[in-house]
Amino acid sequence: MTDGPPVPPWQMDWTTEARREFDLMLPEGQQLILAARAELVTAIDPYDRGIDADVSLPHRITVRPPASTSPAGPHIADQAGGRGWLISTFIRRHAEPQITVTDAFWT
């Protein structure tokens, strides 16, 4: 056991439906989802990544809460200007924080 709070990389789990949708996506959509995933699992705080955090993502991805009234709730990674998305929740468990993907979509 280590001292101090857990640090990245975070674990990421998928609901069965979100994983099924990811597996059925075209390769272009999968690549964007994986780019967003790489950013989220390595961020110090997936919910407060800083002002210019999206700069490290491909130019067609932004990450934000879907409702400004719930900044600690689910977050959406918009893909290619709305062609797709990844919705995830960061669960701040003390021993094992993790990100859970609840929805993945690509048109």
PDB file of C-alpha atoms in Angstrom:
ATOM      1  CA  MET A   1       0.000   0.000   0.000  1.00  0.00           C
ATOM      2  CA  THR A   2       1.286   3.480  -0.853  1.00  0.00           C
ATOM      3  CA  ASP A   3       0.993   6.690   1.114  1.00  0.00           C
ATOM      4  CA  GLY A   4      -1.020   9.605  -0.234  1.00  0.00           C
ATOM      5  CA  PRO A   5      -3.990   9.804  -2.543  1.00  0.00           C
ATOM      6  CA  PRO A   6      -4.281   7.661  -5.685  1.00  0.00           C
ATOM      7  CA  VAL A   7      -2.743   9.125  -8.842  1.00  0.00           C
ATOM      8  CA  PRO A   8      -3.237   8.485 -12.580  1.00  0.00           C
ATOM      9  CA  PRO A   9      -3.410   6.509 -14.720  1.00  0.00           C
ATOM     10  CA  TRP A  10      -6.997   5.860 -13.663  1.00  0.00           C
ATOM     11  CA  GLN A  11      -8.824   2.637 -14.357  1.00  0.00           C
ATOM     12  CA  MET A  12     -11.548   2.889 -17.007  1.00  0.00           C
ATOM     13  CA  ASP A  13     -14.508   0.561 -17.145  1.00  0.00           C
ATOM     14  CA  TRP A  14     -17.309   0.421 -19.716  1.00  0.00           C
ATOM     15  CA  THR A  15     -20.964  -0.483 -19.347  1.00  0.00           C
ATOM     16  CA  THR A  16     -21.878  -3.420 -21.578  1.00  0.00           C
ATOM     17  CA  GLU A  17     -23.919  -1.196 -23.896  1.00  0.00           C
ATOM     18  CA  ALA A  18     -21.186   1.465 -24.217  1.00  0.00           C
ATOM     19  CA  ARG A  19     -18.588  -1.205 -25.040  1.00  0.00           C
ATOM     20  CA  ARG A  20     -20.891  -2.776 -27.631  1.00  0.00           C
ATOM     21  CA  GLU A  21     -21.402   0.630 -29.281  1.00  0.00           C
ATOM     22  CA  PHE A  22     -17.633   1.261 -29.298  1.00  0.00           C
ATOM     23  CA  ASP A  23     -16.958  -2.138 -30.875  1.00  0.00           C
ATOM     24  CA  LEU A  24     -19.466  -1.369 -33.690  1.00  0.00           C
ATOM     25  CA  MET A  25     -18.020   2.074 -34.512  1.00  0.00           C
ATOM     26  CA  LEU A  26     -16.126   2.886 -37.668  1.00  0.00           C
ATOM     27  CA  PRO A  27     -12.342   3.088 -37.116  1.00  0.00           C
ATOM     28  CA  GLU A  28     -12.453   6.923 -37.333  1.00  0.00           C
ATOM     29  CA  GLY A  29     -14.842   7.071 -34.382  1.00  0.00           C
ATOM     30  CA  GLN A  30     -12.871   4.500 -32.399  1.00  0.00           C
ATOM     31  CA  GLN A  31      -9.651   6.505 -32.862  1.00  0.00           C
ATOM     32  CA  LEU A  32     -11.268   9.671 -31.508  1.00  0.00           C
ATOM     33  CA  ILE A  33     -12.775   7.774 -28.548  1.00  0.00           C
ATOM     34  CA  LEU A  34      -9.372   6.261 -27.742  1.00  0.00           C
ATOM     35  CA  ALA A  35      -7.735   9.709 -27.931  1.00  0.00           C
ATOM     36  CA  ALA A  36     -10.280  11.077 -25.438  1.00  0.00           C
ATOM     37  CA  ARG A  37      -9.772   8.007 -23.243  1.00  0.00           C
ATOM     38  CA  ALA A  38      -5.988   8.527 -23.194  1.00  0.00           C
ATOM     39  CA  GLU A  39      -6.461  12.120 -22.032  1.00  0.00           C
ATOM     40  CA  LEU A  40      -8.988  11.224 -19.323  1.00  0.00           C
ATOM     41  CA  VAL A  41      -7.092   8.321 -17.737  1.00  0.00           C
ATOM     42  CA  THR A  42      -3.865  10.342 -17.485  1.00  0.00           C
ATOM     43  CA  ALA A  43      -5.325  13.651 -16.232  1.00  0.00           C
ATOM     44  CA  ILE A  44      -4.535  14.506 -12.611  1.00  0.00           C
ATOM     45  CA  ASP A  45      -8.241  15.330 -12.170  1.00  0.00           C
ATOM     46  CA  PRO A  46     -10.475  14.201 -15.079  1.00  0.00           C
ATOM     47  CA  TYR A  47     -13.107  16.786 -14.041  1.00  0.00           C
ATOM     48  CA  ASP A  48     -10.828  19.788 -13.568  1.00  0.00           C
ATOM     49  CA  ARG A  49      -8.240  19.446 -16.312  1.00  0.00           C
ATOM     50  CA  GLY A  50      -7.482  23.179 -16.495  1.00  0.00           C
ATOM     51  CA  ILE A  51      -8.359  25.992 -18.877  1.00  0.00           C
ATOM     52  CA  ASP A  52      -6.401  24.779 -21.909  1.00  0.00           C
ATOM     53  CA  ALA A  53      -6.839  21.047 -21.315  1.00  0.00           C
ATOM     54  CA  ASP A  54      -8.551  20.378 -24.649  1.00  0.00           C
ATOM     55  CA  VAL A  55      -5.432  21.655 -26.464  1.00  0.00           C
ATOM     56  CA  SER A  56      -3.804  18.251 -25.912  1.00  0.00           C
ATOM     57  CA  LEU A  57      -6.740  16.487 -27.588  1.00  0.00           C
ATOM     58  CA  PRO A  58      -7.187  16.144 -31.363  1.00  0.00           C
ATOM     59  CA  HIS A  59      -8.769  19.350 -32.697  1.00  0.00           C
ATOM     60  CA  ARG A  60     -12.141  17.654 -33.099  1.00  0.00           C
ATOM     61  CA  ILE A  61     -12.637  16.677 -29.425  1.00  0.00           C
ATOM     62  CA  THR A  62     -13.815  18.724 -26.438  1.00  0.00           C
ATOM     63  CA  VAL A  63     -14.580  17.446 -22.929  1.00  0.00           C
ATOM     64  CA  ARG A  64     -17.187  19.175 -20.735  1.00  0.00           C
ATOM     65  CA  PRO A  65     -20.031  18.490 -18.333  1.00  0.00           C
ATOM     66  CA  PRO A  66     -23.318  18.240 -20.267  1.00  0.00           C
ATOM     67  CA  ALA A  67     -24.951  20.523 -17.679  1.00  0.00           C
ATOM     68  CA  SER A  68     -23.122  23.437 -16.074  1.00  0.00           C
ATOM     69  CA  THR A  69     -25.232  22.898 -12.957  1.00  0.00           C
ATOM     70  CA  SER A  70     -23.578  19.494 -12.409  1.00  0.00           C
ATOM     71  CA  PRO A  71     -19.805  19.987 -12.808  1.00  0.00           C
ATOM     72  CA  ALA A  72     -19.034  16.897 -10.700  1.00  0.00           C
ATOM     73  CA  GLY A  73     -21.427  14.647 -12.605  1.00  0.00           C
ATOM     74  CA  PRO A  74     -21.051  12.872 -15.934  1.00  0.00           C
ATOM     75  CA  HIS A  75     -18.828  14.476 -18.582  1.00  0.00           C
ATOM     76  CA  ILE A  76     -19.157  14.267 -22.338  1.00  0.00           C
ATOM     77  CA  ALA A  77     -16.306  14.104 -24.841  1.00  0.00           C
ATOM     78  CA  ASP A  78     -17.816  15.578 -28.019  1.00  0.00           C
ATOM     79  CA  GLN A  79     -16.350  14.017 -31.138  1.00  0.00           C
ATOM     80  CA  ALA A  80     -15.999  15.799 -34.480  1.00  0.00           C
ATOM     81  CA  GLY A  81     -18.460  18.599 -33.792  1.00  0.00           C
ATOM     82  CA  GLY A  82     -21.272  16.366 -32.598  1.00  0.00           C
ATOM     83  CA  ARG A  83     -20.819  13.323 -34.857  1.00  0.00           C
ATOM     84  CA  GLY A  84     -20.184  11.246 -31.780  1.00  0.00           C
ATOM     85  CA  TRP A  85     -19.537  11.295 -28.087  1.00  0.00           C
ATOM     86  CA  LEU A  86     -18.264   9.447 -25.058  1.00  0.00           C
ATOM     87  CA  ILE A  87     -20.060   9.999 -21.748  1.00  0.00           C
ATOM     88  CA  SER A  88     -18.135   9.094 -18.616  1.00  0.00           C
ATOM     89  CA  THR A  89     -18.298   9.523 -14.860  1.00  0.00           C
ATOM     90  CA  PHE A  90     -15.246   9.813 -12.619  1.00  0.00           C
ATOM     91  CA  ILE A  91     -15.877   7.886  -9.412  1.00  0.00           C
ATOM     92  CA  ARG A  92     -13.654   9.286  -6.649  1.00  0.00           C
ATOM     93  CA  ARG A  93     -13.361   6.191  -4.497  1.00  0.00           C
ATOM     94  CA  HIS A  94     -10.541   6.503  -1.977  1.00  0.00           C
ATOM     95  CA  ALA A  95      -8.773   3.225  -2.701  1.00  0.00           C
ATOM     96  CA  GLU A  96      -9.520   2.821  -6.418  1.00  0.00           C
ATOM     97  CA  PRO A  97     -10.815   5.857  -8.294  1.00  0.00           C
ATOM     98  CA  GLN A  98     -12.032   4.963 -11.760  1.00  0.00           C
ATOM     99  CA  ILE A  99     -13.731   6.352 -14.834  1.00  0.00           C
ATOM    100  CA  THR A 100     -16.883   4.594 -15.997  1.00  0.00           C
ATOM    101  CA  VAL A 101     -18.018   5.020 -19.608  1.00  0.00           C
ATOM    102  CA  THR A 102     -21.800   4.925 -19.785  1.00  0.00           C
ATOM    103  CA  ASP A 103     -22.403   5.834 -23.431  1.00  0.00           C
ATOM    104  CA  ALA A 104     -20.458   5.855 -26.686  1.00  0.00           C
ATOM    105  CA  PHE A 105     -21.897   6.974 -30.024  1.00  0.00           C
ATOM    106  CA  TRP A 106     -20.685   7.655 -33.572  1.00  0.00           C
ATOM    107  CA  THR A 107     -22.657   8.423 -36.716  1.00  0.00           C
TER     108      THR A 107
END
